[in-house]
Coordinates of C-alpha atoms and ligand atoms in Angstrom, one line a residue:
X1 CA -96.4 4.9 92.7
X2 CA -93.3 4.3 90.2
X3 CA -95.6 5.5 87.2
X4 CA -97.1 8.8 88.6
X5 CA -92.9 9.6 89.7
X6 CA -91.5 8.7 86.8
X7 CA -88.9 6.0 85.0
X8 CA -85.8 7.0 82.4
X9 CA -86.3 4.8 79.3
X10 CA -83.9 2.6 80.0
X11 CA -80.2 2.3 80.5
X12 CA -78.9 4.3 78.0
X13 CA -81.4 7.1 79.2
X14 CA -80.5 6.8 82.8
X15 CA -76.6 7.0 82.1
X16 CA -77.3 9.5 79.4
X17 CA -78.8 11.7 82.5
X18 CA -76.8 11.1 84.9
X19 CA -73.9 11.9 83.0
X20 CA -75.3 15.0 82.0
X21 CA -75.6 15.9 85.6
X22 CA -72.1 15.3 86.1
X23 CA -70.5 17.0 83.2
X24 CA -71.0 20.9 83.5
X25 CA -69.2 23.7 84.8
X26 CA -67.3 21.8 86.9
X27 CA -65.5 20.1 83.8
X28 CA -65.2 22.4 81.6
X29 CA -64.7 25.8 83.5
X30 CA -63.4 24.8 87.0
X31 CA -61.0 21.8 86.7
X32 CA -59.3 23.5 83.5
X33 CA -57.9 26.5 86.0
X34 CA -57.8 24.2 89.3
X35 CA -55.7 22.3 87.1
X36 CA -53.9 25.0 85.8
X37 CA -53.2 26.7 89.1
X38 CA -52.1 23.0 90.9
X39 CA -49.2 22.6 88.2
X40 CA -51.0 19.9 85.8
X41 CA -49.5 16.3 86.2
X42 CA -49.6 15.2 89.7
X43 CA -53.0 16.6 90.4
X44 CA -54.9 15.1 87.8
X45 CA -53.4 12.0 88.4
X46 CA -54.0 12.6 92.7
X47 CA -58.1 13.1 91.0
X48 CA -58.4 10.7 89.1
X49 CA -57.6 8.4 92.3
X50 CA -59.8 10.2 94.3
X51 CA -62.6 9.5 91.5
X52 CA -62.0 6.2 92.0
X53 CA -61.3 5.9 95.5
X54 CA -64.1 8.3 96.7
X55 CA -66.0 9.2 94.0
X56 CA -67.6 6.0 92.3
X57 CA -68.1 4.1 95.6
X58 CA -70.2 7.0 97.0
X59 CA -72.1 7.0 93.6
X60 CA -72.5 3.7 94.0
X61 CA -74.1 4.4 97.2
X62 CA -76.4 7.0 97.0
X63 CA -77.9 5.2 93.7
X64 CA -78.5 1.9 95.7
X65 CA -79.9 4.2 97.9
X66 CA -82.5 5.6 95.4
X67 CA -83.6 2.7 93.6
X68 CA -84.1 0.7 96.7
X69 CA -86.7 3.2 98.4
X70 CA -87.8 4.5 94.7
X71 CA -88.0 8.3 96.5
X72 CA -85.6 11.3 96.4
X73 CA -83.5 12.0 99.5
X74 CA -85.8 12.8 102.4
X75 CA -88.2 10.1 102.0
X76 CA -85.5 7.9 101.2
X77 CA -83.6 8.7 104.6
X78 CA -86.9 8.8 105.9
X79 CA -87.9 5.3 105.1
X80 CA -84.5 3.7 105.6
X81 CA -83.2 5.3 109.0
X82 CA -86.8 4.6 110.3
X83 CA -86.1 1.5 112.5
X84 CA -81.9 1.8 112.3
X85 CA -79.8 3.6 114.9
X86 CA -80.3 7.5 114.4
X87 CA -83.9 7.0 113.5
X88 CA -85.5 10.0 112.1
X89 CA -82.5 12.0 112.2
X90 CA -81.4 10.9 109.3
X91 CA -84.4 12.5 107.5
X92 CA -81.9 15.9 108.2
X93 CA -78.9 14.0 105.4
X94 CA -82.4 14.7 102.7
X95 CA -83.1 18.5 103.5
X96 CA -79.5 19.0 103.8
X97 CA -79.6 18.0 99.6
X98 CA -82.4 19.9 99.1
X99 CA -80.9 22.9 100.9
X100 CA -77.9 22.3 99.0
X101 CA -79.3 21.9 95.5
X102 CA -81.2 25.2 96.1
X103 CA -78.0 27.1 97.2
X104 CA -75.9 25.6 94.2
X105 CA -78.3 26.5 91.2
X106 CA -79.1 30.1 92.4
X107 CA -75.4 30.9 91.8
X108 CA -74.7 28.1 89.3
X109 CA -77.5 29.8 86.8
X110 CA -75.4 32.6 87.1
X111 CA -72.4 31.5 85.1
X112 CA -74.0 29.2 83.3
X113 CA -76.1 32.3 81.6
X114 CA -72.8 33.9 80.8
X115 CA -72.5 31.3 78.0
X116 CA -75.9 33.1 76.8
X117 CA -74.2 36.5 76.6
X118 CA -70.9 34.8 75.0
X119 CA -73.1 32.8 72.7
X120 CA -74.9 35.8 71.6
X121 CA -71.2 38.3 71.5
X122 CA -70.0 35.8 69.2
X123 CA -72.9 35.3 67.2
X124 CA -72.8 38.8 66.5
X125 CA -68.7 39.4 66.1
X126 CA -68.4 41.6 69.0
X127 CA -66.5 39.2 71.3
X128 CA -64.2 38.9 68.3
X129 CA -63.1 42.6 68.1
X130 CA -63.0 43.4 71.9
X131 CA -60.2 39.7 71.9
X132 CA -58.1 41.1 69.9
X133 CA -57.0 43.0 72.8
X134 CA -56.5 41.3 76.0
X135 CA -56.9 44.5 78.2
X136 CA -60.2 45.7 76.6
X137 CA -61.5 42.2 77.1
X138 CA -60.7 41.8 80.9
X139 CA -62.3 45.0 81.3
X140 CA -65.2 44.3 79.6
X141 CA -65.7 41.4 81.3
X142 CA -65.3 42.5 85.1
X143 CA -66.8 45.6 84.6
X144 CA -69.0 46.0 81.7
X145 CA -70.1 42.2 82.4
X146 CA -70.2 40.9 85.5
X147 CA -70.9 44.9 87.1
X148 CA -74.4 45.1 84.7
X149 CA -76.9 44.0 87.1
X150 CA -79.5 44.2 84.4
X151 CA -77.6 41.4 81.8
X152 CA -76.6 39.3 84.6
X153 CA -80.3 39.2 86.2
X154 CA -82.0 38.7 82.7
X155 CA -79.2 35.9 81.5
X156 CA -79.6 34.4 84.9
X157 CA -83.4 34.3 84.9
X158 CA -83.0 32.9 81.1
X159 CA -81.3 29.9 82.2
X160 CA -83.4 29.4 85.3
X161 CA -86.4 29.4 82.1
X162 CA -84.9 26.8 80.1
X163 CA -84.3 24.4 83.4
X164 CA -87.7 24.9 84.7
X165 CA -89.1 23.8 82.0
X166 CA -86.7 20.5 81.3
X167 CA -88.4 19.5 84.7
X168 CA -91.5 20.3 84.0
X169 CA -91.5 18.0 81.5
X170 CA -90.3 14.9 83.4
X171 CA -88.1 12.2 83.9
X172 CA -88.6 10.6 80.4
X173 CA -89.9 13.6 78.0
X174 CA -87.9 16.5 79.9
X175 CA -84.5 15.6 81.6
X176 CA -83.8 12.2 79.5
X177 CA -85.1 13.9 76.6
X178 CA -82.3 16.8 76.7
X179 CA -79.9 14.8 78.0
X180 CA -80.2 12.8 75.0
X181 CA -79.8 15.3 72.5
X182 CA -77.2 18.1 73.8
X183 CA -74.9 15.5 75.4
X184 CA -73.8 13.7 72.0
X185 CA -73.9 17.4 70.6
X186 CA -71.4 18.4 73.5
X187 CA -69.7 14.9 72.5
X188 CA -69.5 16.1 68.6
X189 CA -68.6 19.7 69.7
X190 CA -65.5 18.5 72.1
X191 CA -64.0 16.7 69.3
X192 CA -64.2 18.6 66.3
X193 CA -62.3 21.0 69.0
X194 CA -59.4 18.4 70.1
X195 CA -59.0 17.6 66.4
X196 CA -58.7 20.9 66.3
X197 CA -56.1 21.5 69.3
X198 CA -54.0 18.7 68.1
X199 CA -52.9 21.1 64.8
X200 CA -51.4 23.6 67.0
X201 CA -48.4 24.2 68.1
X202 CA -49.4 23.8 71.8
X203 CA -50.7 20.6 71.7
X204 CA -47.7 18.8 72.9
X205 CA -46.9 21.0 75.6
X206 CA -50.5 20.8 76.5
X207 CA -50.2 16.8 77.3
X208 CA -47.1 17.1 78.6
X209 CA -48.3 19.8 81.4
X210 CA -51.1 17.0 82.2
X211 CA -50.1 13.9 81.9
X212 CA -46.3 14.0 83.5
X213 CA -46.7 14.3 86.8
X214 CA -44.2 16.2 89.3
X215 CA -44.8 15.6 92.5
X216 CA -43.0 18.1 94.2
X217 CA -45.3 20.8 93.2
X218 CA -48.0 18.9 95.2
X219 CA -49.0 19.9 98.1
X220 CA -51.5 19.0 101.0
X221 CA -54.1 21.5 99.8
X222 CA -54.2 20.2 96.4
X223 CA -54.9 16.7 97.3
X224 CA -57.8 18.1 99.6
X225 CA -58.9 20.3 96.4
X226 CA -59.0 17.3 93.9
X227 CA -61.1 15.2 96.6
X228 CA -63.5 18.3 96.8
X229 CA -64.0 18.5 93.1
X230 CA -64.3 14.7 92.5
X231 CA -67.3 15.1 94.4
X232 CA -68.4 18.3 92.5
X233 CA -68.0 17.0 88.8
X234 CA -69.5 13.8 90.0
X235 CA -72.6 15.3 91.2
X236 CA -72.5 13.8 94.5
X237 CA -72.8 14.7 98.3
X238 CA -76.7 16.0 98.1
X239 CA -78.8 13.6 96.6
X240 CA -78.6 14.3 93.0
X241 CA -77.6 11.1 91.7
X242 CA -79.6 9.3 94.4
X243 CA -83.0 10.9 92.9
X244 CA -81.5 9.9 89.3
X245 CA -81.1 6.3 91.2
X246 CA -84.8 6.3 91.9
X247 CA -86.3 6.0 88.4
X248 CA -84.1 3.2 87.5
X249 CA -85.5 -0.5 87.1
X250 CA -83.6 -3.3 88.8
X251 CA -82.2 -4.5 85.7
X252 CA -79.8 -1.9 85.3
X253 CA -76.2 -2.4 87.2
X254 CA -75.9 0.2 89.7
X255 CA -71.7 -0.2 90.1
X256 CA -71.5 -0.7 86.4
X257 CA -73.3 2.5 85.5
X258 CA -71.9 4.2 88.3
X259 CA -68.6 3.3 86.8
X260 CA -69.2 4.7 82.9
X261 CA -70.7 7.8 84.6
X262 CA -67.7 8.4 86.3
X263 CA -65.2 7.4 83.1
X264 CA -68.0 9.8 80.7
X265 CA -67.7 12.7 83.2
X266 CA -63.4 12.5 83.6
X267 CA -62.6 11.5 79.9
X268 CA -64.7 14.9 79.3
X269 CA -62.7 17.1 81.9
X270 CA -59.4 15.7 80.7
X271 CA -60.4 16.6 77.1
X272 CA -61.7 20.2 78.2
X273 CA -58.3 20.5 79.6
X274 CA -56.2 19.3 76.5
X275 CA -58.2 21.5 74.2
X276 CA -57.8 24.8 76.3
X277 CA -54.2 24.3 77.3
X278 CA -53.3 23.5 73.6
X279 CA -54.7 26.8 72.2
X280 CA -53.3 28.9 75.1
X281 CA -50.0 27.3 74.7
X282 CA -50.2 28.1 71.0
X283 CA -50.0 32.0 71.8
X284 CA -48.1 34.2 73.6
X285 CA -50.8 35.6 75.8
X286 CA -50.4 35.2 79.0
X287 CA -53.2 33.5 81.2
X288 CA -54.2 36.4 83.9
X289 CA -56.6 35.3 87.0
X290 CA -57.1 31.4 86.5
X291 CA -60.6 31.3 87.2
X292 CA -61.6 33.7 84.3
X293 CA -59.8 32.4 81.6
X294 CA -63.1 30.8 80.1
X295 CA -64.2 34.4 79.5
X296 CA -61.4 36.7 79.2
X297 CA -58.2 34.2 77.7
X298 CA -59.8 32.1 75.6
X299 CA -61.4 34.2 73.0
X300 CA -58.6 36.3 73.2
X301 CA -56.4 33.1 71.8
X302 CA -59.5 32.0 69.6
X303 CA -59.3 35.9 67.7
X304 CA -56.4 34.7 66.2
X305 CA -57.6 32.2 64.5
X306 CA -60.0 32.2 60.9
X307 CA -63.2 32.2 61.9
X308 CA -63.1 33.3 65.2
X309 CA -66.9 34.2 65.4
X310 CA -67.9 30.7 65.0
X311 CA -65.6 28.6 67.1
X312 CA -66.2 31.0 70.1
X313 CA -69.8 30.3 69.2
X314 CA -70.0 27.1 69.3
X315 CA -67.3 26.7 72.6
X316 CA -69.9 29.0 74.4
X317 CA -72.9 26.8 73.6
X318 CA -71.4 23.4 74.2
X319 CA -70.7 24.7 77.7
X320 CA -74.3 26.2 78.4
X321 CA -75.6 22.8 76.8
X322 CA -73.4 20.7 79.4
X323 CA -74.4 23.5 82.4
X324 CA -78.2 23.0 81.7
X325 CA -78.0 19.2 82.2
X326 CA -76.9 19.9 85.1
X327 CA -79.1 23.0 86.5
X328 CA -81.9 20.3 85.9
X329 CA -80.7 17.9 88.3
X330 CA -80.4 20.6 90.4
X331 CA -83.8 21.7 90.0
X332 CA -84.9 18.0 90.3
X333 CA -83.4 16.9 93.8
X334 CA -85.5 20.5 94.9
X335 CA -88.7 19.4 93.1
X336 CA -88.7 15.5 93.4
X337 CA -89.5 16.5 97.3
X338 CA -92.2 18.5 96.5
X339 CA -93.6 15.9 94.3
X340 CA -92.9 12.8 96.7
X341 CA -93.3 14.8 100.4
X342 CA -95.6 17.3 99.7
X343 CA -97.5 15.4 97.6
X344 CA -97.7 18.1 94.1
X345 CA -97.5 17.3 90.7
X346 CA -94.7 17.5 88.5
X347 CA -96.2 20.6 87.0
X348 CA -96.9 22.6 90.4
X349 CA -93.6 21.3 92.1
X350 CA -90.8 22.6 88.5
X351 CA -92.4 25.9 88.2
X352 CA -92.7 27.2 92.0
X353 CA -89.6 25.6 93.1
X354 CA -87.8 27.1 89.6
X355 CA -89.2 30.6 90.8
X356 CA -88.3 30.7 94.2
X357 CA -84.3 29.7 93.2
X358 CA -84.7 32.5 90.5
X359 CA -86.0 35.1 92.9
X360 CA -83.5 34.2 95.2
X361 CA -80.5 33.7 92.6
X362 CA -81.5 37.4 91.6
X363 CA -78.7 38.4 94.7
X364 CA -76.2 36.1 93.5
X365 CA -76.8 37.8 90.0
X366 CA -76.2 41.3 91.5
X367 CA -74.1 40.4 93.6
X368 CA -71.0 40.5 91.2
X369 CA -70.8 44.2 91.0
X370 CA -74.1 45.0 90.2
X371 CA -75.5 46.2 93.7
X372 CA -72.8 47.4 95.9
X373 CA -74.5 46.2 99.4
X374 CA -74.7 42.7 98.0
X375 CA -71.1 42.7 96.7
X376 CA -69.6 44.0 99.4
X377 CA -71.8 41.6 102.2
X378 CA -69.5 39.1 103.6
X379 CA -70.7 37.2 106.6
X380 CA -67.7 34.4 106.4
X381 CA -64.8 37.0 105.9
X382 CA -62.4 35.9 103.5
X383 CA -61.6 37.2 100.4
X384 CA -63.2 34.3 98.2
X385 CA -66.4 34.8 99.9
X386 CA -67.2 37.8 99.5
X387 CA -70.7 38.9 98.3
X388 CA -73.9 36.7 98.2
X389 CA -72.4 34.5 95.4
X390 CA -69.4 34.0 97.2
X391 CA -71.3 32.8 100.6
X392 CA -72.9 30.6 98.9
X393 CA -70.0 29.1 96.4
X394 CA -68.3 28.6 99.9
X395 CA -71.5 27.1 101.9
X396 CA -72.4 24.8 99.3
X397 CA -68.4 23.6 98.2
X398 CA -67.3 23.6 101.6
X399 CA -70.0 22.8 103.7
X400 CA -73.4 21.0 102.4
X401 CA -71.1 19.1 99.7
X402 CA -69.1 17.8 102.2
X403 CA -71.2 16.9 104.5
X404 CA -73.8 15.2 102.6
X405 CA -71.1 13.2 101.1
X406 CA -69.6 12.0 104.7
X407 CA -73.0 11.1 105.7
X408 CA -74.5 9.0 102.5
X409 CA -71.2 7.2 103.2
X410 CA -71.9 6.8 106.8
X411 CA -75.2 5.5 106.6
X412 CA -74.8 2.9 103.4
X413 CA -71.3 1.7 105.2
X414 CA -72.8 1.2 108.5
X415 CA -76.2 1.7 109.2
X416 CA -78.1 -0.1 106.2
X417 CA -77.0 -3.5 107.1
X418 CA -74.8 -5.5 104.6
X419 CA -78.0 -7.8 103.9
X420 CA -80.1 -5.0 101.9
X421 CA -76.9 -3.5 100.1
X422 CA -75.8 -6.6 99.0
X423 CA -79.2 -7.4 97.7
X424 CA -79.4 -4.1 95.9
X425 CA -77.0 -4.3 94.4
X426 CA -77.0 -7.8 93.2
X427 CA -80.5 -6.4 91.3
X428 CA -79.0 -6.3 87.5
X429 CA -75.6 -7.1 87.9
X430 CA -75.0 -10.8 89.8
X431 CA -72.0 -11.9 91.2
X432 CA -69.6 -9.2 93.1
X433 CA -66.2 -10.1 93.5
X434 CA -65.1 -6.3 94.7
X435 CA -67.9 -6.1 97.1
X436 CA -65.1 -6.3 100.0
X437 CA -63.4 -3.9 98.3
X438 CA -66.0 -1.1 98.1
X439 CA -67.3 -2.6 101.2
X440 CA -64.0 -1.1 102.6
X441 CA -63.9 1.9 100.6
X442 CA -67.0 3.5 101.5
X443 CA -67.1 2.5 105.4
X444 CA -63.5 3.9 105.8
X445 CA -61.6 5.3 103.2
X446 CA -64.8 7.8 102.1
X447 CA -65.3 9.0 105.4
X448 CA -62.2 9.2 106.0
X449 CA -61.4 11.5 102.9
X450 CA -63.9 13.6 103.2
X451 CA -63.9 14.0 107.0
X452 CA -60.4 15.1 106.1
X453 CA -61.7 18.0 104.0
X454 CA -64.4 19.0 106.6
X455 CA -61.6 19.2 108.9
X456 CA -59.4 21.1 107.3
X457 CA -62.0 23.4 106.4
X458 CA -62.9 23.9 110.0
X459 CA -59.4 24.7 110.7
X460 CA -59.5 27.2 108.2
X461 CA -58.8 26.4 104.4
X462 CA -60.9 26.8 101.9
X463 CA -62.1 24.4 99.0
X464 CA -63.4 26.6 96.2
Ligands
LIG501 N1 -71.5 18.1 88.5 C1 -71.9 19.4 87.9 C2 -70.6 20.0 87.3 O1 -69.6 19.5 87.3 C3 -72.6 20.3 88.9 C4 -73.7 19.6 89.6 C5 -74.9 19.2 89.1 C6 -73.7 19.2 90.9 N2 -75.6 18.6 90.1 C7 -74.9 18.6 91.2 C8 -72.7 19.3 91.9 C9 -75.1 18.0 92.4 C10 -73.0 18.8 93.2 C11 -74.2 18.1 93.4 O2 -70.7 21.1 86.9

């Protein structure tokens, strides 16, 4: 069974992987301008805790979770809420992770084919000359961008292309494969561009901004937010990591590598952070809506610089390398049931499951100007959720993520029986002096946290 599935090489492949998963958008677009817009200092540090409070004890659990029943979500739920309270119903915590994987790479594939276009603009100098005005470049990118149906669809369809076929090539010779190539090239890439940042005159203030925190500008919401996005740049909450879990051998240590993955995936967000606040600090251009300033600031502040055309180049690659390792673990929670429940093979389950989220990610891809009906749609009503991308940003962030997350904990913290956790994890690492500890952590204080945001959410605040 293990051999038709699939294994990861080893450690080092599995981590590689994993960590590829986690480190995408999430670090080097979205906490960047969450950061920015929550006043720097207090909530990183508020994250950081909620990484390790939240965060690594429900990677630990939905890894023990895969490599004890060797089978992505549903047939893991399947097999281990069989003869425990809830029974079959727990079958529902797997289709909610395929439901959400589906949802979050038919928009995800979006942006991340934007660092396709960017790639290719600076490739060819053009992003250089419309930077050096501000205006002209915010324009460009709202409305001769994001409004051009055709780019956005062909872009998006692209980067549904290169997943598909990462997946189609398996565990060890697709997804490890990658992983092991681009992510020391993101490594190398991130440097060279903190060496860089640390020459300018911003670099200082950039630090500064993040690492001294002020906790008066903190609020309620922000504390919520950091918890929400701990779970996003972690990949965790629908199965993701658990699926990773289940071509692992039991001589790897699940809290150990759970730990690293965690330290790879923050160190990297940190650094995306120091790096873009430097070189914005270093001009006088003033940042304009938070969550473009991938796209519209940054090459504005990079066209001051010599060579221009190539750092913008390789920024906009680095980030399209780190969002494809993470489109394929998307792609793999969807097709790993095909393969285990359904019974296809690798081949069948990559390409029709990569199709259907491309047909269907085809309305996210208009949806941003392109088609009028499918911007305008908004069946939550608020002003972040409007169009097809935005339902489904909001479904996924606030709803499936959540969710998931608040039931993995559940069911590892009080259904599975401390026996069979224990012995899990005990597989590859030994003795387990903290085992109270995340005992603790993920029957209360996980729940707990992330009830919290499904709360507040129902009462009517949004996590974006
Ligand atoms: N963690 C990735 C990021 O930060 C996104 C991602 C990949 C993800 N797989 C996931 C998020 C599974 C949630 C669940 O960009």
């Amino acid at each position: 069974m293990a051999e038709s599935r699939g294994q990861w090489s080893g450690r080092i492949g599995f981590i590689l992987a994993a960590t590829g998963s986690a480190i995408g958008l999430g670090n080097l677009w979205k906490f960047p301008y969450i950061t920015h817009e929550n006043n720097g200092g207090a909530f990183v540090l508020v994250y950081i805790g909620m990484v390790l409070l939240v965060g690594v004890p429900i990677m630990i659990a939905e890894i023990l979770v895969g490599r004890r029943t060797q089978l992505s979500p549903v047939g893991a739920f399947r097999s281990l809420g069989k003869d425990k309270p809830g029974g079959g119903a727990w079958t529902g915590v797997g289709f909610l992770g395929v439901l959400a994987g589906f949802t979050i790479l038919s928009y995800y594939s979006v942006v991340a084919g934007w660092t396709i276009h960017y790639t290719y603009l600076s490739l060819t100098g053009e992003l250089a000359t419309l930077a050096t005005d501000p205006h002209a470049l915010q324009t460009y990118f709202g409305r001769d961008f994001l409004a051009n149906g055709k780019l956005q669809v062909m872009y998006h369809l692209m980067f549904m292309g290169f997943t598909t076929g990462a997946v189609y090539f398996g565990v060890q010779k697709g997804i490890e494969r990658v992983a092991k190539i681009l992510l020391p090239l993101l490594f190398l890439i991130l440097l060279v561009l903190l060496a860089y940042s640390s020459t300018t005159s911003g670099f200082n203030e950039a630090l500064h901004f993040l690492f001294v925190p002020d906790f008066s500008t903190l609020t309620t919401g922000s504390v919520l937010e950091a918890l929400g996005h701990a779970f996003f740049t972690l990949s965790l909450g629908m199965g993701a990591m658990l699926t990773y879990g289940s071509y692992i051998n039991k001589d790897i240590s699940i809290p150990r590598a759970a730990f690293q993955i965690s330290l790879l995936d923050t160190v990297i967000a940190l650094i995306a952070c120091v790096i873009m606040f430097s070189i914005i600090n270093s001009s006088d251009i003033e940042v304009s809506k938070s969550s473009t300033i991938l796209f519209t600031t940054i090459p504005t502040v990079f066209a001051q610089l010599p060579a221009a055309g190539f750092f913008n180049a390789i920024f906009y690659l680095l980030i399209g390398f780190a969002a494809l390792t993470s489109t394929i673990s998307l792609l793999e929670v969807v097709s790993s049931y095909a393969i285990d429940d359904l019974g296809w093979t690798r081949r069948r389950a990559s390409v029709t499951m990569g199709s259907v989220i491309a047909v269907f990610g085809v309305l996210n891809a208009l949806s941003l100007g392109g088609n009028a009906t499918l911007t305008s749609i908004n069946l939550v009503g608020r002003e972040s959720t409007a169009g097809v991308f935005g339902t489904m940003d909001y479904l996924a962030s606030n709803w499936f993520l959540p969710v998931g997350g608040f039931l993995i904990a559940l069911f590892v913290g009080w259904i599975l029986g401390v026996r069979d956790t224990v012995d899990e994890l005990q597989k590859g690492h030994g003795e387990m002096p903290w085992f109270k500890l995340w005992h603790v952590l993920i029957k209360f204080v996980a729940p707990l946290a992330v009830g919290a945001i499904i709360v507040s959410v129902i009462l009517g605040r949004e996590y974006q």
